[in-house]
XYZ file of C-alpha atoms in Angstrom:
511
model
C 0.000 0.000 0.000
C 2.699 2.458 0.900
C 4.491 1.925 -2.416
C 7.981 1.932 -0.965
C 8.938 -1.180 -2.958
C 11.286 -4.024 -2.075
C 14.584 -4.347 -3.904
C 15.708 -7.843 -4.855
C 18.699 -9.245 -6.601
C 18.643 -9.044 -10.382
C 18.778 -12.789 -10.837
C 15.705 -13.467 -8.669
C 12.388 -14.111 -10.320
C 9.831 -11.298 -10.089
C 6.378 -12.350 -8.979
C 3.041 -10.976 -10.101
C 2.296 -9.306 -6.802
C 1.166 -5.654 -6.650
C 3.511 -3.075 -8.133
C 4.237 -1.429 -4.816
C 5.887 -4.662 -3.596
C 7.502 -5.611 -6.869
C 11.063 -5.182 -8.066
C 10.860 -3.039 -11.151
C 14.632 -2.967 -11.555
C 14.599 -6.695 -12.268
C 12.874 -6.024 -15.564
C 15.376 -3.412 -16.562
C 18.286 -5.741 -15.942
C 16.480 -8.742 -17.401
C 15.492 -6.945 -20.578
C 18.304 -4.977 -22.129
C 15.982 -3.093 -24.452
C 14.047 -1.490 -21.580
C 17.097 0.608 -20.784
C 16.174 2.573 -23.902
C 17.965 5.401 -25.606
C 17.029 9.063 -25.833
C 17.442 10.291 -29.398
C 15.278 12.086 -31.947
C 14.021 8.832 -33.433
C 12.579 7.790 -30.082
C 11.498 11.288 -29.069
C 9.394 12.026 -32.177
C 6.540 9.643 -31.215
C 6.542 11.065 -27.673
C 6.300 14.616 -29.030
C 3.690 13.735 -31.644
C 1.416 11.982 -29.151
C 1.718 14.340 -26.178
C 2.269 17.830 -27.564
C -1.327 18.169 -28.780
C -2.270 19.168 -25.241
C -0.797 22.569 -26.136
C -4.124 23.158 -27.885
C -5.971 22.432 -24.641
C -4.069 25.190 -22.869
C -4.274 27.645 -25.775
C -7.927 27.235 -26.692
C -9.209 27.170 -23.121
C -7.185 30.229 -22.140
C -7.646 32.372 -25.235
C -11.413 32.303 -24.762
C -10.984 34.463 -21.648
C -9.449 37.207 -23.765
C -12.110 36.677 -26.448
C -14.871 37.152 -23.863
C -13.223 40.405 -22.733
C -13.250 41.665 -26.333
C -16.842 40.549 -26.975
C -17.931 42.437 -23.866
C -16.322 45.629 -25.179
C -17.485 45.208 -28.761
C -21.109 44.209 -28.207
C -21.699 45.559 -24.675
C -25.305 44.936 -23.513
C -26.122 42.603 -26.406
C -23.376 40.288 -25.169
C -24.044 40.808 -21.475
C -27.709 39.891 -21.838
C -27.135 36.837 -24.046
C -27.201 33.225 -22.894
C -23.909 32.680 -24.688
C -22.115 34.752 -22.070
C -22.935 32.069 -19.499
C -21.807 29.125 -21.574
C -19.181 30.047 -24.164
C -16.300 29.898 -21.681
C -17.221 26.558 -20.088
C -18.968 24.661 -22.880
C -15.636 23.331 -24.147
C -15.196 21.507 -20.822
C -18.441 19.603 -21.440
C -17.179 18.637 -24.889
C -13.861 17.618 -23.371
C -15.582 15.127 -21.039
C -17.422 13.610 -24.012
C -14.169 13.411 -25.990
C -12.293 11.790 -23.107
C -14.847 9.004 -22.782
C -15.383 8.514 -26.515
C -11.725 8.463 -27.520
C -10.747 6.543 -24.407
C -12.822 3.656 -25.732
C -11.737 4.019 -29.357
C -8.037 4.233 -28.446
C -8.300 0.820 -26.752
C -10.691 -0.935 -29.125
C -9.613 0.628 -32.399
C -6.264 2.408 -32.562
C -4.147 4.854 -30.563
C -2.835 6.683 -33.631
C -6.071 6.700 -35.642
C -8.041 7.977 -32.642
C -5.462 10.718 -32.264
C -5.737 11.679 -35.945
C -9.536 11.847 -35.777
C -9.488 14.015 -32.647
C -6.935 16.314 -34.304
C -9.148 16.682 -37.392
C -12.134 17.554 -35.190
C -10.033 20.118 -33.353
C -8.761 21.750 -36.566
C -12.183 21.953 -38.241
C -14.147 23.337 -35.320
C -11.418 25.711 -34.113
C -11.492 27.231 -37.619
C -15.296 27.357 -37.613
C -15.267 29.067 -34.208
C -12.950 31.778 -35.557
C -15.337 32.369 -38.465
C -18.569 32.209 -36.436
C -21.465 33.813 -38.316
C -25.255 33.490 -38.444
C -27.134 35.476 -41.113
C -25.801 38.775 -39.811
C -27.497 38.235 -36.438
C -25.238 39.019 -33.481
C -26.984 36.791 -30.931
C -27.106 33.980 -33.486
C -23.370 34.405 -33.991
C -22.838 34.068 -30.224
C -24.837 30.828 -30.213
C -22.916 29.416 -33.172
C -19.630 30.262 -31.455
C -20.844 28.409 -28.356
C -21.823 25.344 -30.420
C -18.470 25.217 -32.194
C -16.708 25.515 -28.850
C -18.419 22.334 -27.660
C -17.039 20.354 -30.599
C -13.618 21.928 -30.101
C -13.809 20.449 -26.600
C -14.547 17.001 -28.041
C -11.349 17.244 -30.092
C -9.367 18.370 -27.054
C -10.828 15.491 -25.030
C -9.370 13.011 -27.492
C -5.891 14.321 -26.791
C -6.035 13.001 -23.232
C -6.668 9.243 -23.572
C -5.296 8.795 -27.096
C -2.417 11.282 -26.921
C -1.206 11.073 -23.330
C -1.557 7.301 -23.196
C 0.391 6.905 -26.429
C 2.991 9.334 -25.112
C 3.429 7.301 -21.911
C 3.781 4.041 -23.839
C 6.328 5.529 -26.230
C 8.520 6.772 -23.358
C 9.437 3.106 -22.814
C 11.861 3.491 -25.723
C 13.695 6.351 -23.987
C 16.571 6.128 -21.549
C 15.605 4.788 -18.150
C 15.686 7.520 -15.514
C 14.363 10.201 -17.894
C 11.003 8.774 -18.973
C 8.763 10.657 -16.547
C 10.502 13.929 -17.365
C 9.931 13.582 -21.118
C 6.306 12.598 -20.576
C 5.698 15.706 -18.470
C 7.550 18.049 -20.829
C 5.310 17.011 -23.723
C 2.006 16.789 -21.842
C 1.455 19.090 -18.847
C 4.219 21.501 -19.837
C 2.565 21.795 -23.245
C -0.730 22.708 -21.565
C 1.016 25.397 -19.524
C 2.824 26.833 -22.530
C -0.546 26.820 -24.266
C -1.881 28.965 -21.422
C 0.977 31.426 -21.853
C 0.711 31.650 -25.649
C -3.077 31.813 -25.343
C -2.620 34.955 -23.261
C 0.231 36.387 -25.358
C -1.354 36.092 -28.825
C -4.305 38.408 -28.027
C -1.779 40.899 -26.663
C 0.238 40.848 -29.893
C -2.840 41.041 -32.120
C -4.294 43.889 -30.049
C -1.020 45.786 -30.305
C -0.953 45.233 -34.075
C -4.517 46.541 -34.333
C -3.777 49.464 -31.989
C -6.585 48.252 -29.667
C -9.097 48.811 -32.484
C -10.871 46.487 -34.945
C -12.110 44.299 -32.096
C -13.707 41.679 -34.327
C -10.385 41.166 -36.088
C -8.606 40.743 -32.754
C -10.829 38.008 -31.344
C -11.278 36.128 -34.604
C -7.555 36.172 -35.318
C -6.766 35.014 -31.778
C -9.115 32.059 -32.183
C -7.906 31.320 -35.708
C -4.264 31.052 -34.682
C -5.348 28.117 -32.526
C -5.669 26.086 -35.738
C -1.983 26.376 -36.647
C -0.424 24.133 -34.007
C -2.753 21.104 -34.388
C -2.431 21.436 -38.174
C 1.363 21.111 -37.951
C 1.028 18.303 -35.419
C -1.420 16.450 -37.668
C 1.262 16.126 -40.351
C 3.746 14.772 -37.807
C 1.207 12.262 -36.497
C 0.706 10.769 -39.961
C 4.110 9.101 -39.610
C 3.670 7.721 -36.086
C 3.017 3.998 -35.630
C 1.238 2.243 -32.782
C 3.282 2.032 -29.549
C 5.096 -1.281 -29.056
C 3.235 -2.109 -25.836
C -0.095 -1.523 -27.579
C 0.921 -3.856 -30.390
C 1.673 -6.600 -27.862
C -1.152 -6.158 -25.347
C -4.047 -4.494 -27.155
C -7.583 -5.830 -26.613
C -8.676 -4.649 -30.050
C -9.642 -8.165 -31.152
C -10.522 -9.464 -27.697
C -13.537 -9.167 -25.447
C -12.711 -6.771 -22.627
C -13.435 -8.596 -19.339
C -14.809 -5.578 -17.481
C -15.729 -7.594 -14.399
C -12.129 -8.751 -14.023
C -10.838 -5.273 -14.854
C -12.916 -3.751 -12.045
C -11.822 -6.494 -9.666
C -8.169 -5.846 -10.421
C -8.138 -2.058 -10.957
C -11.427 -0.750 -9.539
C -10.061 0.594 -6.263
C -6.988 2.088 -7.894
C -9.095 3.810 -10.581
C -11.325 5.243 -7.854
C -8.336 6.717 -6.005
C -6.708 8.174 -9.142
C -10.049 9.690 -10.218
C -10.631 11.107 -6.738
C -7.216 12.794 -6.667
C -7.854 14.289 -10.118
C -11.347 15.407 -9.002
C -9.921 17.141 -5.924
C -7.168 18.820 -7.960
C -9.563 20.320 -10.516
C -12.137 21.108 -7.825
C -9.572 23.013 -5.776
C -7.977 24.803 -8.713
C -11.087 26.896 -9.236
C -11.123 28.323 -5.714
C -7.456 29.245 -5.978
C -8.279 31.102 -9.176
C -10.148 33.825 -7.294
C -6.800 35.445 -6.500
C -6.006 36.137 -10.150
C -8.817 38.688 -10.681
C -7.768 40.407 -7.452
C -4.203 40.781 -8.702
C -5.319 42.083 -12.060
C -7.801 44.502 -10.511
C -5.058 45.979 -8.369
C -2.582 46.254 -11.227
C -4.627 48.285 -13.685
C -7.699 50.518 -13.379
C -11.046 49.885 -15.017
C -11.191 50.853 -18.687
C -7.533 50.063 -19.367
C -6.447 49.212 -22.910
C -6.592 45.646 -24.179
C -2.804 45.504 -24.444
C -2.525 46.376 -20.742
C -5.046 43.722 -19.730
C -3.623 41.002 -21.974
C -0.037 41.904 -21.116
C -0.600 41.393 -17.401
C -2.594 38.239 -18.125
C 0.469 36.879 -19.921
C 2.685 37.675 -16.924
C 0.306 35.888 -14.546
C 0.180 32.790 -16.744
C 3.985 32.699 -16.901
C 3.939 31.707 -13.226
C 2.977 28.184 -14.305
C 6.185 27.621 -16.254
C 8.847 27.369 -13.503
C 6.820 24.739 -11.666
C 6.231 22.469 -14.619
C 9.660 22.830 -16.258
C 11.782 22.578 -13.106
C 9.455 19.983 -11.617
C 9.691 17.579 -14.570
C 13.036 16.012 -13.509
C 11.751 15.767 -9.927
C 9.268 13.116 -11.024
C 12.150 10.876 -12.074
C 14.240 11.765 -9.040
C 11.546 11.210 -6.390
C 8.982 9.235 -8.375
C 5.549 10.562 -9.400
C 3.904 9.697 -6.064
C 6.339 11.591 -3.891
C 6.610 14.472 -6.372
C 2.823 14.899 -6.380
C 2.594 14.604 -2.594
C 5.407 17.102 -2.078
C 3.938 19.658 -4.465
C 0.390 19.439 -3.186
C 1.479 19.542 0.468
C 3.617 22.658 -0.056
C 0.792 24.176 -2.081
C -1.576 23.587 0.829
C 0.803 25.385 3.198
C 1.025 28.401 0.890
C -2.770 28.331 0.457
C -3.289 28.383 4.218
C -0.882 31.327 4.499
C -2.612 33.267 1.717
C -6.016 32.671 3.292
C -4.822 33.695 6.752
C -3.098 36.825 5.449
C -5.758 37.731 2.886
C -6.665 41.061 4.454
C -3.030 42.178 4.512
C -2.080 40.859 1.079
C -5.140 42.033 -0.856
C -4.077 45.661 -0.860
C -3.062 47.698 -3.930
C 0.129 48.796 -2.170
C 1.217 45.173 -1.748
C 0.264 43.824 -5.139
C 3.872 42.915 -6.016
C 4.271 40.714 -2.927
C 0.809 39.295 -3.527
C 1.690 38.382 -7.120
C 4.951 36.696 -6.083
C 3.245 34.550 -3.437
C 0.502 33.700 -5.900
C 3.138 32.750 -8.476
C 4.850 30.415 -6.012
C 1.484 28.876 -5.278
C 0.788 28.240 -8.973
C 4.253 26.788 -9.536
C 3.854 24.322 -6.674
C 0.553 23.209 -8.154
C 2.305 22.388 -11.416
C 5.233 20.654 -9.714
C 2.783 18.409 -7.861
C -0.590 17.376 -9.287
C -0.277 19.341 -12.516
C 2.770 17.367 -13.644
C 2.025 14.018 -12.071
C -1.675 13.171 -11.992
C -1.758 12.399 -15.721
C 1.479 10.439 -15.421
C 0.051 8.367 -12.577
C -3.183 7.733 -14.502
C -1.236 6.625 -17.584
C 1.073 4.209 -15.767
C -1.051 2.515 -13.107
C -2.994 0.137 -15.354
C -2.457 -2.403 -18.137
C -2.171 -1.447 -21.802
C -5.341 -3.194 -22.942
C -7.616 -0.900 -20.937
C -5.323 2.117 -20.465
C -7.247 4.476 -22.750
C -10.562 3.889 -20.976
C -8.941 3.966 -17.536
C -7.165 7.246 -18.279
C -10.162 8.776 -20.063
C -12.519 8.008 -17.191
C -10.118 9.382 -14.566
C -9.565 12.565 -16.592
C -13.313 12.973 -17.157
C -13.952 12.714 -13.419
C -11.334 15.442 -12.967
C -13.188 17.740 -15.371
C -16.437 16.998 -13.555
C -14.663 18.100 -10.392
C -14.074 21.454 -12.041
C -17.784 21.744 -12.827
C -18.728 20.807 -9.274
C -16.277 23.371 -7.933
C -17.952 26.183 -9.860
C -21.293 25.267 -8.265
C -20.076 24.592 -4.722
C -17.672 27.487 -4.131
C -20.346 30.209 -4.250
C -22.099 28.447 -1.366
C -18.840 28.185 0.551
C -18.295 31.908 0.015
C -21.830 32.675 1.197
C -21.019 30.913 4.452
C -18.914 33.969 5.231
C -22.074 36.053 5.432
C -21.533 39.708 4.723
C -17.873 39.596 5.734
C -15.840 39.973 2.523
C -12.703 38.676 4.223
C -14.361 35.470 5.433
C -16.093 34.943 2.086
C -12.673 34.997 0.376
C -10.950 32.874 3.033
C -13.404 29.988 3.382
C -12.813 28.459 -0.081
C -9.086 28.480 0.635
C -9.423 26.732 3.967
C -11.522 24.041 2.273
C -9.300 23.690 -0.791
C -6.030 23.674 1.138
C -7.442 20.951 3.376
C -8.328 18.958 0.275
C -4.720 19.353 -0.875
C -3.593 17.617 2.317
C -6.129 14.869 1.639
C -4.709 14.433 -1.876
C -1.212 14.048 -0.445
C -2.442 11.329 1.913
C -4.313 9.498 -0.853
C -1.343 9.392 -3.207
C 1.078 8.291 -0.480
C -1.046 5.545 1.049
C -3.291 4.336 -1.787
C -1.206 4.560 -4.976
C 1.560 1.980 -5.669
C 5.168 2.688 -6.496
C 5.631 3.840 -10.097
C 9.020 2.967 -11.552
C 10.613 3.427 -14.951
C 9.220 0.094 -16.218
C 5.842 0.126 -14.502
C 3.973 -0.188 -17.826
C 5.693 -3.527 -18.565
C 5.174 -4.662 -14.979
C 1.460 -3.872 -15.118
C 1.029 -5.738 -18.392
C 2.713 -8.812 -16.919
C 0.661 -8.684 -13.715
C -2.639 -8.182 -15.513
C -1.942 -10.900 -18.087
C -1.202 -13.389 -15.313
C -4.315 -12.354 -13.399
C -6.463 -12.873 -16.500
C -4.965 -16.311 -17.154
C -5.577 -17.408 -13.577
C -9.218 -16.396 -13.964
C -9.739 -18.371 -17.138
C -9.262 -15.651 -19.742
C -7.471 -16.654 -22.960
C -4.640 -14.121 -23.254
C -3.685 -15.414 -26.682
C -6.312 -12.973 -27.959
C -4.198 -10.003 -26.897
C -2.191 -8.013 -29.417
C -2.982 -6.307 -32.711
C -2.970 -9.676 -34.486
C -5.485 -12.293 -33.405
C -3.815 -15.056 -31.441
C -0.601 -13.092 -30.985
C 1.449 -14.198 -27.987
C 4.033 -12.222 -26.090
C 7.595 -13.442 -26.361
C 8.089 -14.549 -22.781
C 11.847 -15.010 -22.993
C 12.584 -11.524 -24.285
C 9.659 -9.186 -23.827
C 8.191 -9.799 -20.383
C 9.324 -10.605 -16.915
C 8.612 -14.216 -15.916
C 5.688 -14.420 -13.532
C 4.846 -17.419 -11.363
C 2.745 -16.261 -8.464
C -0.856 -15.147 -8.523
C -1.443 -11.470 -9.300
C -3.231 -9.885 -6.387
C -5.820 -7.231 -7.305
C -5.286 -3.850 -5.817
């Protein structure tokens, strides 16, 4: 349970017991190829599969700037429209649908083909969103924009189970001791850079338009979101299925969901719960950002001023994700997540306790620095590692569905947070200080809970955990009467026991 692991001699046989009590180094020494090599040939599939999450960061962040422009351009027509309520969040609903849909297709059809389809959806509807129009009717145009945003979310959702899962599987070809770092750099770091560029592009376009031609600014900002997935689509045309997927796919086999739940049900629940708490909490922490911005510039400031400061605030994510990436290899994803979320909780408690002193215009610089540290710790911990944990704590045959479901629960946590936090704030009554503090006390406490869950309920995750999980799950299926000869992209394909997997003799215990 504690995931500390037990080291054995290289020549000893590894059993099929839970990962947290299994010697993952035995596989590395037993299989020379698992040592891997980091070169461009091996990195290209990792980049192609994972980097699409840049679009998630860009498209979900740029809409904030677009809403600001729409409010200025259309004023009361926009403010009184239903689209104002939904255009910012509707993509999250589409993302949940995409996660579940492509999670299934990436397991039962193809990792790479699912990724190509989701990329095509993203390109088409991102372009349509930029060109939103409805018979010259402004409100109709708002509604069309909202509809296109939903389908953009579906495309983004496909990037999670198809892209991140493929990225994790392809890291097995890289040098041992660097695999977690490369996964993070081309998944969560891409999201964070998408946030930064999504804030910076509206700034550049606004400056080029001299804060005029508002329709051109928001349409161009949305349209630029097509460029990156278009380039990535070409790269993905040359990517083949990951080796582990070729060996252990359930494409031609009946998925034994009862056995899957028996073996992975509890673990999936814990991973989903941690992701739910992370996204739930992230929304309460976001209330500090408007306070910073409000103190930095007065009402009615130019778009370049607003978007410039928005870019600076989003840059706070980068140190945490970039510097934290090697930490996940050094400490392991469990301890890296626990460390980040625990330190984040401490900073959150401090910010809540000192809210009255910090939330003053004269102290905005100190406030921004503390807030930046807080954001960076969030990226070092759950931001970097929750996706990594979800991608590596299950077997290849059901990894897309496992990951997609966990990620979807996380997004639902974000929705729940938006509904619950107003009630938490109302508990403060008419006291503005208490209304701002209460969500932070709750969320920081949940951070501590997340640290406990990952330390005590998630197994050790080593460099070869994907291979270990496949071996454990295959043995478990065989011992429960399932014909594992069905596994693989070719019907009846068998794994090469002498070269490709660790020998397993004991019964695999479900966790």
